[in-house]
Amino acid sequence: KTIRFWDFKNNKQLQILNGHKDCVSSIEFSPFNGGRYLCSGSFDKTIRLWDVETSKSLHVFKGHKDRIWCVDVSQLQSNNKDDNNKMNSIGVIGGNGYTICSGSWDKTIRIWDIETTKQLNVLKRHKSYVSSVKYGSNELLNTILSGSYDNTVRLWDIRSCQQIQMFDGHTEYVNAVEYSQFMTKNIIGNSNVICSGSFDNTICFWDIRLNRDTLFIIRGNKEEDYGIMSLKFKKKDNDINLCYSSVKGPIHIWG
């Protein structure tokens, strides 16, 4: 029920955020203001926004009907030309167009406005628990990617609140989704490749514009992994590594 900060150099606990009434399932730092704000999702069916500097809970977002499994914070900013407030000092934190999205066992994805603290939209096409949600960036900044226990990966348009595409190649629960940093050769522009990790012990890569079968599949070690739990890309210079964690514990890095 707690969120804890640690100084891993000195092996010391720095601070504790208390407020949730049940397990904390997901945390994400804000991509603005140097990560000063933290968003958390919990099995208590709420999302909380925290000020890390003061250790205070700024707002509790309520609306989900069941446990919250995942949250993400957008990189969107207001396009209002009159908004010269770069320090985000209005509203709860001066959201200026930033939003939170959350996925729940109630099978929905909900989008919340940080500045007004209001629920904006509900996305309802998944048939089971929503296990992973991610905002897009750059030319895909108006999209959300989601994975679910219905074995599907779905891409959504935030503006229309409509599902754009569904990818259903997995044979077990989808635990993690990511926008990759790769591009297929016949498409010019920002990355149009996504990937997803599943209990079926595979990581599938998909081209969201071609809407075809999987581009590539990484298969985990059946005895050592027993399923993919989480994914993360790391880019250094011109190299891109994919890190993934597995059900049985090992963490793998692919070059």
mmCIF file of C-alpha atoms in Angstrom:
data_model
loop_
_atom_site.group_PDB
_atom_site.id
_atom_site.type_symbol
_atom_site.label_atom_id
_atom_site.label_comp_id
_atom_site.label_asym_id
_atom_site.label_seq_id
_atom_site.Cartn_x
_atom_site.Cartn_y
_atom_site.Cartn_z
ATOM 1 C CA LYS A 1 0.000 0.000 0.000
ATOM 2 C CA THR A 2 3.063 2.266 0.021
ATOM 3 C CA ILE A 3 5.417 3.891 -2.482
ATOM 4 C CA ARG A 4 9.006 4.122 -1.266
ATOM 5 C CA PHE A 5 12.052 6.021 -2.507
ATOM 6 C CA TRP A 6 15.510 4.602 -2.011
ATOM 7 C CA ASP A 7 19.087 5.850 -2.122
ATOM 8 C CA PHE A 8 20.662 2.765 -3.666
ATOM 9 C CA LYS A 9 24.221 4.087 -3.291
ATOM 10 C CA ASN A 10 23.903 4.212 0.477
ATOM 11 C CA ASN A 11 21.223 1.543 0.767
ATOM 12 C CA LYS A 12 18.864 3.894 2.595
ATOM 13 C CA GLN A 13 15.155 4.569 2.412
ATOM 14 C CA LEU A 14 14.482 8.240 1.625
ATOM 15 C CA GLN A 15 10.718 8.725 1.816
ATOM 16 C CA ILE A 16 7.384 6.952 1.901
ATOM 17 C CA LEU A 17 4.137 7.949 0.195
ATOM 18 C CA ASN A 18 1.115 6.720 2.154
ATOM 19 C CA GLY A 19 -2.484 6.987 1.006
ATOM 20 C CA HIS A 20 -3.552 3.962 -1.004
ATOM 21 C CA LYS A 21 -5.783 1.450 0.770
ATOM 22 C CA ASP A 22 -4.618 -1.607 -1.183
ATOM 23 C CA CYS A 23 -1.698 -2.848 -3.313
ATOM 24 C CA VAL A 24 0.057 -0.273 -5.493
ATOM 25 C CA SER A 25 0.244 -1.885 -8.927
ATOM 26 C CA SER A 26 1.829 0.801 -11.112
ATOM 27 C CA ILE A 27 3.802 4.046 -10.813
ATOM 28 C CA GLU A 28 4.937 6.567 -13.444
ATOM 29 C CA PHE A 29 6.888 9.815 -13.096
ATOM 30 C CA SER A 30 5.728 12.899 -14.975
ATOM 31 C CA PRO A 31 7.660 13.587 -18.205
ATOM 32 C CA PHE A 32 7.496 17.306 -17.306
ATOM 33 C CA ASN A 33 8.899 19.395 -14.432
ATOM 34 C CA GLY A 34 11.850 17.049 -14.092
ATOM 35 C CA GLY A 35 9.696 14.162 -12.919
ATOM 36 C CA ARG A 36 8.550 16.078 -9.839
ATOM 37 C CA TYR A 37 5.100 14.474 -9.987
ATOM 38 C CA LEU A 38 4.281 10.819 -9.620
ATOM 39 C CA CYS A 39 1.155 8.985 -10.720
ATOM 40 C CA SER A 40 0.161 5.713 -9.054
ATOM 41 C CA GLY A 41 -2.548 3.129 -9.668
ATOM 42 C CA SER A 42 -3.860 0.773 -7.011
ATOM 43 C CA PHE A 43 -6.092 -2.196 -6.324
ATOM 44 C CA ASP A 44 -8.150 0.258 -4.227
ATOM 45 C CA LYS A 45 -9.623 1.404 -7.606
ATOM 46 C CA THR A 46 -8.039 4.858 -7.414
ATOM 47 C CA ILE A 47 -5.254 6.780 -9.122
ATOM 48 C CA ARG A 48 -3.244 9.258 -7.089
ATOM 49 C CA LEU A 49 -1.134 12.185 -8.195
ATOM 50 C CA TRP A 50 1.769 12.979 -5.852
ATOM 51 C CA ASP A 51 4.196 15.841 -5.436
ATOM 52 C CA VAL A 52 7.486 14.049 -4.842
ATOM 53 C CA GLU A 53 9.195 17.126 -3.377
ATOM 54 C CA THR A 54 6.590 17.560 -0.643
ATOM 55 C CA SER A 55 5.459 13.902 -0.373
ATOM 56 C CA LYS A 56 1.860 15.102 -0.628
ATOM 57 C CA SER A 57 -1.047 13.501 -2.451
ATOM 58 C CA LEU A 58 -2.386 16.234 -4.739
ATOM 59 C CA HIS A 59 -5.477 14.473 -6.031
ATOM 60 C CA VAL A 60 -7.314 11.144 -6.005
ATOM 61 C CA PHE A 61 -8.952 10.133 -9.292
ATOM 62 C CA LYS A 62 -12.004 7.906 -8.836
ATOM 63 C CA GLY A 63 -14.134 6.186 -11.475
ATOM 64 C CA HIS A 64 -12.875 2.676 -12.116
ATOM 65 C CA LYS A 65 -15.136 -0.135 -10.926
ATOM 66 C CA ASP A 66 -12.366 -2.630 -10.204
ATOM 67 C CA ARG A 67 -8.638 -2.874 -9.494
ATOM 68 C CA ILE A 68 -6.305 -0.614 -11.450
ATOM 69 C CA TRP A 69 -3.413 -2.483 -13.009
ATOM 70 C CA CYS A 70 -1.499 0.142 -15.020
ATOM 71 C CA VAL A 71 -1.089 3.903 -15.483
ATOM 72 C CA ASP A 72 0.809 6.231 -17.797
ATOM 73 C CA VAL A 73 1.321 10.011 -18.023
ATOM 74 C CA SER A 74 1.107 11.752 -21.391
ATOM 75 C CA GLN A 75 3.760 13.906 -22.995
ATOM 76 C CA LEU A 76 1.083 16.172 -24.450
ATOM 77 C CA GLN A 77 1.208 19.898 -23.847
ATOM 78 C CA SER A 78 -1.364 22.546 -24.609
ATOM 79 C CA ASN A 79 -1.237 24.058 -28.074
ATOM 80 C CA ASN A 80 -2.717 27.265 -26.699
ATOM 81 C CA LYS A 81 -0.550 30.073 -28.080
ATOM 82 C CA ASP A 82 -1.552 32.333 -25.185
ATOM 83 C CA ASP A 83 -0.104 29.901 -22.652
ATOM 84 C CA ASN A 84 3.291 31.274 -21.725
ATOM 85 C CA ASN A 85 3.366 29.575 -18.345
ATOM 86 C CA LYS A 86 6.254 27.166 -18.763
ATOM 87 C CA MET A 87 6.504 26.411 -15.056
ATOM 88 C CA ASN A 88 3.062 24.800 -14.840
ATOM 89 C CA SER A 89 1.918 26.811 -11.825
ATOM 90 C CA ILE A 90 -1.849 26.773 -12.333
ATOM 91 C CA GLY A 91 -4.520 24.258 -11.417
ATOM 92 C CA VAL A 92 -3.493 21.180 -9.429
ATOM 93 C CA ILE A 93 -0.039 21.216 -11.012
ATOM 94 C CA GLY A 94 -0.769 23.334 -14.059
ATOM 95 C CA GLY A 95 -1.413 20.334 -16.297
ATOM 96 C CA ASN A 96 -1.554 22.451 -19.464
ATOM 97 C CA GLY A 97 -2.900 19.588 -21.572
ATOM 98 C CA TYR A 98 -1.234 16.676 -19.798
ATOM 99 C CA THR A 99 -3.378 13.643 -19.115
ATOM 100 C CA ILE A 100 -3.216 10.333 -17.290
ATOM 101 C CA CYS A 101 -4.491 7.051 -18.690
ATOM 102 C CA SER A 102 -5.252 4.000 -16.593
ATOM 103 C CA GLY A 103 -6.125 0.373 -17.284
ATOM 104 C CA SER A 104 -8.254 -1.701 -14.966
ATOM 105 C CA TRP A 105 -9.741 -5.090 -14.219
ATOM 106 C CA ASP A 106 -13.074 -3.462 -15.108
ATOM 107 C CA LYS A 107 -11.904 -3.925 -18.758
ATOM 108 C CA THR A 108 -11.743 -0.185 -19.438
ATOM 109 C CA ILE A 109 -9.077 2.413 -20.148
ATOM 110 C CA ARG A 110 -9.841 5.812 -18.671
ATOM 111 C CA ILE A 111 -8.276 9.155 -19.541
ATOM 112 C CA TRP A 112 -8.022 11.893 -16.918
ATOM 113 C CA ASP A 113 -7.215 15.583 -17.275
ATOM 114 C CA ILE A 114 -4.492 16.533 -14.794
ATOM 115 C CA GLU A 115 -5.320 20.236 -14.678
ATOM 116 C CA THR A 116 -9.083 19.938 -14.187
ATOM 117 C CA THR A 117 -8.864 16.517 -12.439
ATOM 118 C CA LYS A 118 -11.854 15.390 -14.533
ATOM 119 C CA GLN A 119 -12.365 12.090 -16.328
ATOM 120 C CA LEU A 120 -12.278 12.826 -20.052
ATOM 121 C CA ASN A 121 -13.027 9.524 -21.770
ATOM 122 C CA VAL A 122 -13.562 5.805 -21.310
ATOM 123 C CA LEU A 123 -12.300 3.270 -23.875
ATOM 124 C CA LYS A 124 -14.306 0.038 -23.806
ATOM 125 C CA ARG A 125 -13.353 -2.609 -26.383
ATOM 126 C CA HIS A 126 -11.265 -5.029 -24.317
ATOM 127 C CA LYS A 127 -12.984 -8.232 -23.194
ATOM 128 C CA SER A 128 -10.865 -8.799 -20.087
ATOM 129 C CA TYR A 129 -8.450 -7.079 -17.678
ATOM 130 C CA VAL A 130 -6.348 -4.248 -19.146
ATOM 131 C CA SER A 131 -2.783 -5.018 -18.084
ATOM 132 C CA SER A 132 -0.680 -2.372 -19.847
ATOM 133 C CA VAL A 133 -1.220 1.127 -21.280
ATOM 134 C CA LYS A 134 1.253 3.436 -23.036
ATOM 135 C CA TYR A 135 0.969 6.884 -24.586
ATOM 136 C CA GLY A 136 2.550 7.461 -27.972
ATOM 137 C CA SER A 137 4.903 10.329 -28.770
ATOM 138 C CA ASN A 138 5.900 12.469 -31.725
ATOM 139 C CA GLU A 139 3.557 11.729 -34.641
ATOM 140 C CA LEU A 140 1.801 9.091 -32.527
ATOM 141 C CA LEU A 141 1.199 11.396 -29.557
ATOM 142 C CA ASN A 142 -2.572 11.165 -30.028
ATOM 143 C CA THR A 143 -2.584 7.410 -29.550
ATOM 144 C CA ILE A 144 -2.675 4.970 -26.652
ATOM 145 C CA LEU A 145 -1.425 1.397 -26.873
ATOM 146 C CA SER A 146 -2.942 -1.244 -24.615
ATOM 147 C CA GLY A 147 -2.513 -4.915 -23.778
ATOM 148 C CA SER A 148 -5.063 -7.163 -22.129
ATOM 149 C CA TYR A 149 -5.848 -10.539 -20.658
ATOM 150 C CA ASP A 150 -8.120 -11.027 -23.693
ATOM 151 C CA ASN A 151 -4.798 -11.835 -25.493
ATOM 152 C CA THR A 152 -5.021 -8.740 -27.705
ATOM 153 C CA VAL A 153 -3.048 -5.557 -28.275
ATOM 154 C CA ARG A 154 -5.086 -2.509 -29.281
ATOM 155 C CA LEU A 155 -4.230 0.931 -30.630
ATOM 156 C CA TRP A 156 -6.574 3.830 -29.829
ATOM 157 C CA ASP A 157 -7.079 7.334 -31.171
ATOM 158 C CA ILE A 158 -7.391 9.674 -28.180
ATOM 159 C CA ARG A 159 -9.194 12.411 -30.139
ATOM 160 C CA SER A 160 -12.009 10.221 -31.435
ATOM 161 C CA CYS A 161 -11.888 7.702 -28.551
ATOM 162 C CA GLN A 162 -12.024 4.966 -31.153
ATOM 163 C CA GLN A 163 -10.009 1.806 -31.561
ATOM 164 C CA ILE A 164 -7.744 2.126 -34.595
ATOM 165 C CA GLN A 165 -6.392 -1.395 -34.795
ATOM 166 C CA MET A 166 -6.346 -4.704 -32.942
ATOM 167 C CA PHE A 167 -3.502 -7.232 -32.987
ATOM 168 C CA ASP A 168 -4.494 -10.724 -31.877
ATOM 169 C CA GLY A 169 -1.498 -12.973 -32.507
ATOM 170 C CA HIS A 170 -0.811 -13.910 -28.877
ATOM 171 C CA THR A 171 -2.214 -17.128 -27.441
ATOM 172 C CA GLU A 172 -2.052 -16.055 -23.776
ATOM 173 C CA TYR A 173 -2.481 -12.912 -21.671
ATOM 174 C CA VAL A 174 -0.635 -9.805 -22.868
ATOM 175 C CA ASN A 175 1.320 -8.319 -19.948
ATOM 176 C CA ALA A 176 3.281 -5.485 -21.554
ATOM 177 C CA VAL A 177 3.170 -3.185 -24.582
ATOM 178 C CA GLU A 178 5.699 -0.661 -25.895
ATOM 179 C CA TYR A 179 6.152 1.682 -28.826
ATOM 180 C CA SER A 180 9.462 0.534 -30.268
ATOM 181 C CA GLN A 181 12.210 2.711 -31.671
ATOM 182 C CA PHE A 182 12.426 0.732 -34.890
ATOM 183 C CA MET A 183 11.022 1.514 -38.328
ATOM 184 C CA THR A 184 10.221 -0.804 -41.207
ATOM 185 C CA LYS A 185 12.177 0.117 -44.304
ATOM 186 C CA ASN A 186 9.209 0.962 -46.502
ATOM 187 C CA ILE A 187 7.806 3.603 -44.133
ATOM 188 C CA ILE A 188 9.363 7.030 -43.680
ATOM 189 C CA GLY A 189 8.877 8.948 -40.436
ATOM 190 C CA ASN A 190 8.804 8.130 -36.753
ATOM 191 C CA SER A 191 8.672 4.595 -35.478
ATOM 192 C CA ASN A 192 5.626 2.678 -36.640
ATOM 193 C CA VAL A 193 6.539 -0.555 -34.886
ATOM 194 C CA ILE A 194 5.068 -1.680 -31.580
ATOM 195 C CA CYS A 195 5.832 -4.721 -29.496
ATOM 196 C CA SER A 196 4.039 -6.776 -26.889
ATOM 197 C CA GLY A 197 5.037 -9.365 -24.300
ATOM 198 C CA SER A 198 2.800 -12.208 -23.223
ATOM 199 C CA PHE A 199 2.404 -15.195 -20.919
ATOM 200 C CA ASP A 200 2.764 -17.264 -24.108
ATOM 201 C CA ASN A 201 6.497 -16.547 -23.682
ATOM 202 C CA THR A 202 6.821 -14.441 -26.829
ATOM 203 C CA ILE A 203 7.540 -10.812 -27.675
ATOM 204 C CA CYS A 204 5.766 -9.879 -30.897
ATOM 205 C CA PHE A 205 6.643 -6.924 -33.122
ATOM 206 C CA TRP A 206 3.890 -5.362 -35.245
ATOM 207 C CA ASP A 207 3.736 -2.671 -37.929
ATOM 208 C CA ILE A 208 0.788 -0.460 -36.971
ATOM 209 C CA ARG A 209 0.430 1.028 -40.460
ATOM 210 C CA LEU A 210 0.527 -2.165 -42.463
ATOM 211 C CA ASN A 211 -1.822 -3.977 -40.070
ATOM 212 C CA ARG A 212 -0.445 -7.385 -41.001
ATOM 213 C CA ASP A 213 0.788 -10.395 -39.117
ATOM 214 C CA THR A 214 3.739 -10.088 -36.772
ATOM 215 C CA LEU A 215 6.945 -8.677 -38.241
ATOM 216 C CA PHE A 216 9.158 -10.607 -35.860
ATOM 217 C CA ILE A 217 8.862 -12.790 -32.762
ATOM 218 C CA ILE A 218 11.338 -13.214 -29.913
ATOM 219 C CA ARG A 219 10.711 -16.469 -28.073
ATOM 220 C CA GLY A 220 11.714 -16.704 -24.433
ATOM 221 C CA ASN A 221 13.389 -19.717 -22.899
ATOM 222 C CA LYS A 222 10.543 -22.027 -21.969
ATOM 223 C CA GLU A 223 12.159 -23.499 -18.868
ATOM 224 C CA GLU A 224 13.925 -20.339 -17.701
ATOM 225 C CA ASP A 225 11.285 -17.670 -18.374
ATOM 226 C CA TYR A 226 7.787 -19.187 -18.468
ATOM 227 C CA GLY A 227 6.256 -15.957 -19.778
ATOM 228 C CA ILE A 228 7.093 -12.294 -20.427
ATOM 229 C CA MET A 229 6.174 -9.800 -17.690
ATOM 230 C CA SER A 230 7.545 -6.393 -18.763
ATOM 231 C CA LEU A 231 9.398 -4.632 -21.598
ATOM 232 C CA LYS A 232 11.646 -1.589 -21.860
ATOM 233 C CA PHE A 233 13.710 -0.118 -24.691
ATOM 234 C CA LYS A 234 17.017 1.563 -24.020
ATOM 235 C CA LYS A 235 18.731 3.643 -26.680
ATOM 236 C CA LYS A 236 22.411 4.561 -26.512
ATOM 237 C CA ASP A 237 24.047 6.284 -29.463
ATOM 238 C CA ASN A 238 22.886 4.261 -32.476
ATOM 239 C CA ASP A 239 22.269 1.067 -30.555
ATOM 240 C CA ILE A 240 18.865 -0.030 -29.283
ATOM 241 C CA ASN A 241 18.521 -2.677 -26.604
ATOM 242 C CA LEU A 242 15.337 -4.402 -25.520
ATOM 243 C CA CYS A 243 15.131 -5.482 -21.894
ATOM 244 C CA TYR A 244 12.451 -7.849 -20.688
ATOM 245 C CA SER A 245 11.619 -9.539 -17.424
ATOM 246 C CA SER A 246 10.087 -12.975 -17.130
ATOM 247 C CA VAL A 247 7.655 -14.767 -14.850
ATOM 248 C CA LYS A 248 10.329 -16.937 -13.242
ATOM 249 C CA GLY A 249 12.655 -14.012 -12.566
ATOM 250 C CA PRO A 250 15.462 -13.714 -15.155
ATOM 251 C CA ILE A 251 15.880 -10.353 -16.906
ATOM 252 C CA HIS A 252 17.148 -10.517 -20.487
ATOM 253 C CA ILE A 253 18.737 -7.852 -22.682
ATOM 254 C CA TRP A 254 18.592 -8.173 -26.460
ATOM 255 C CA GLY A 255 20.824 -6.104 -28.736
#
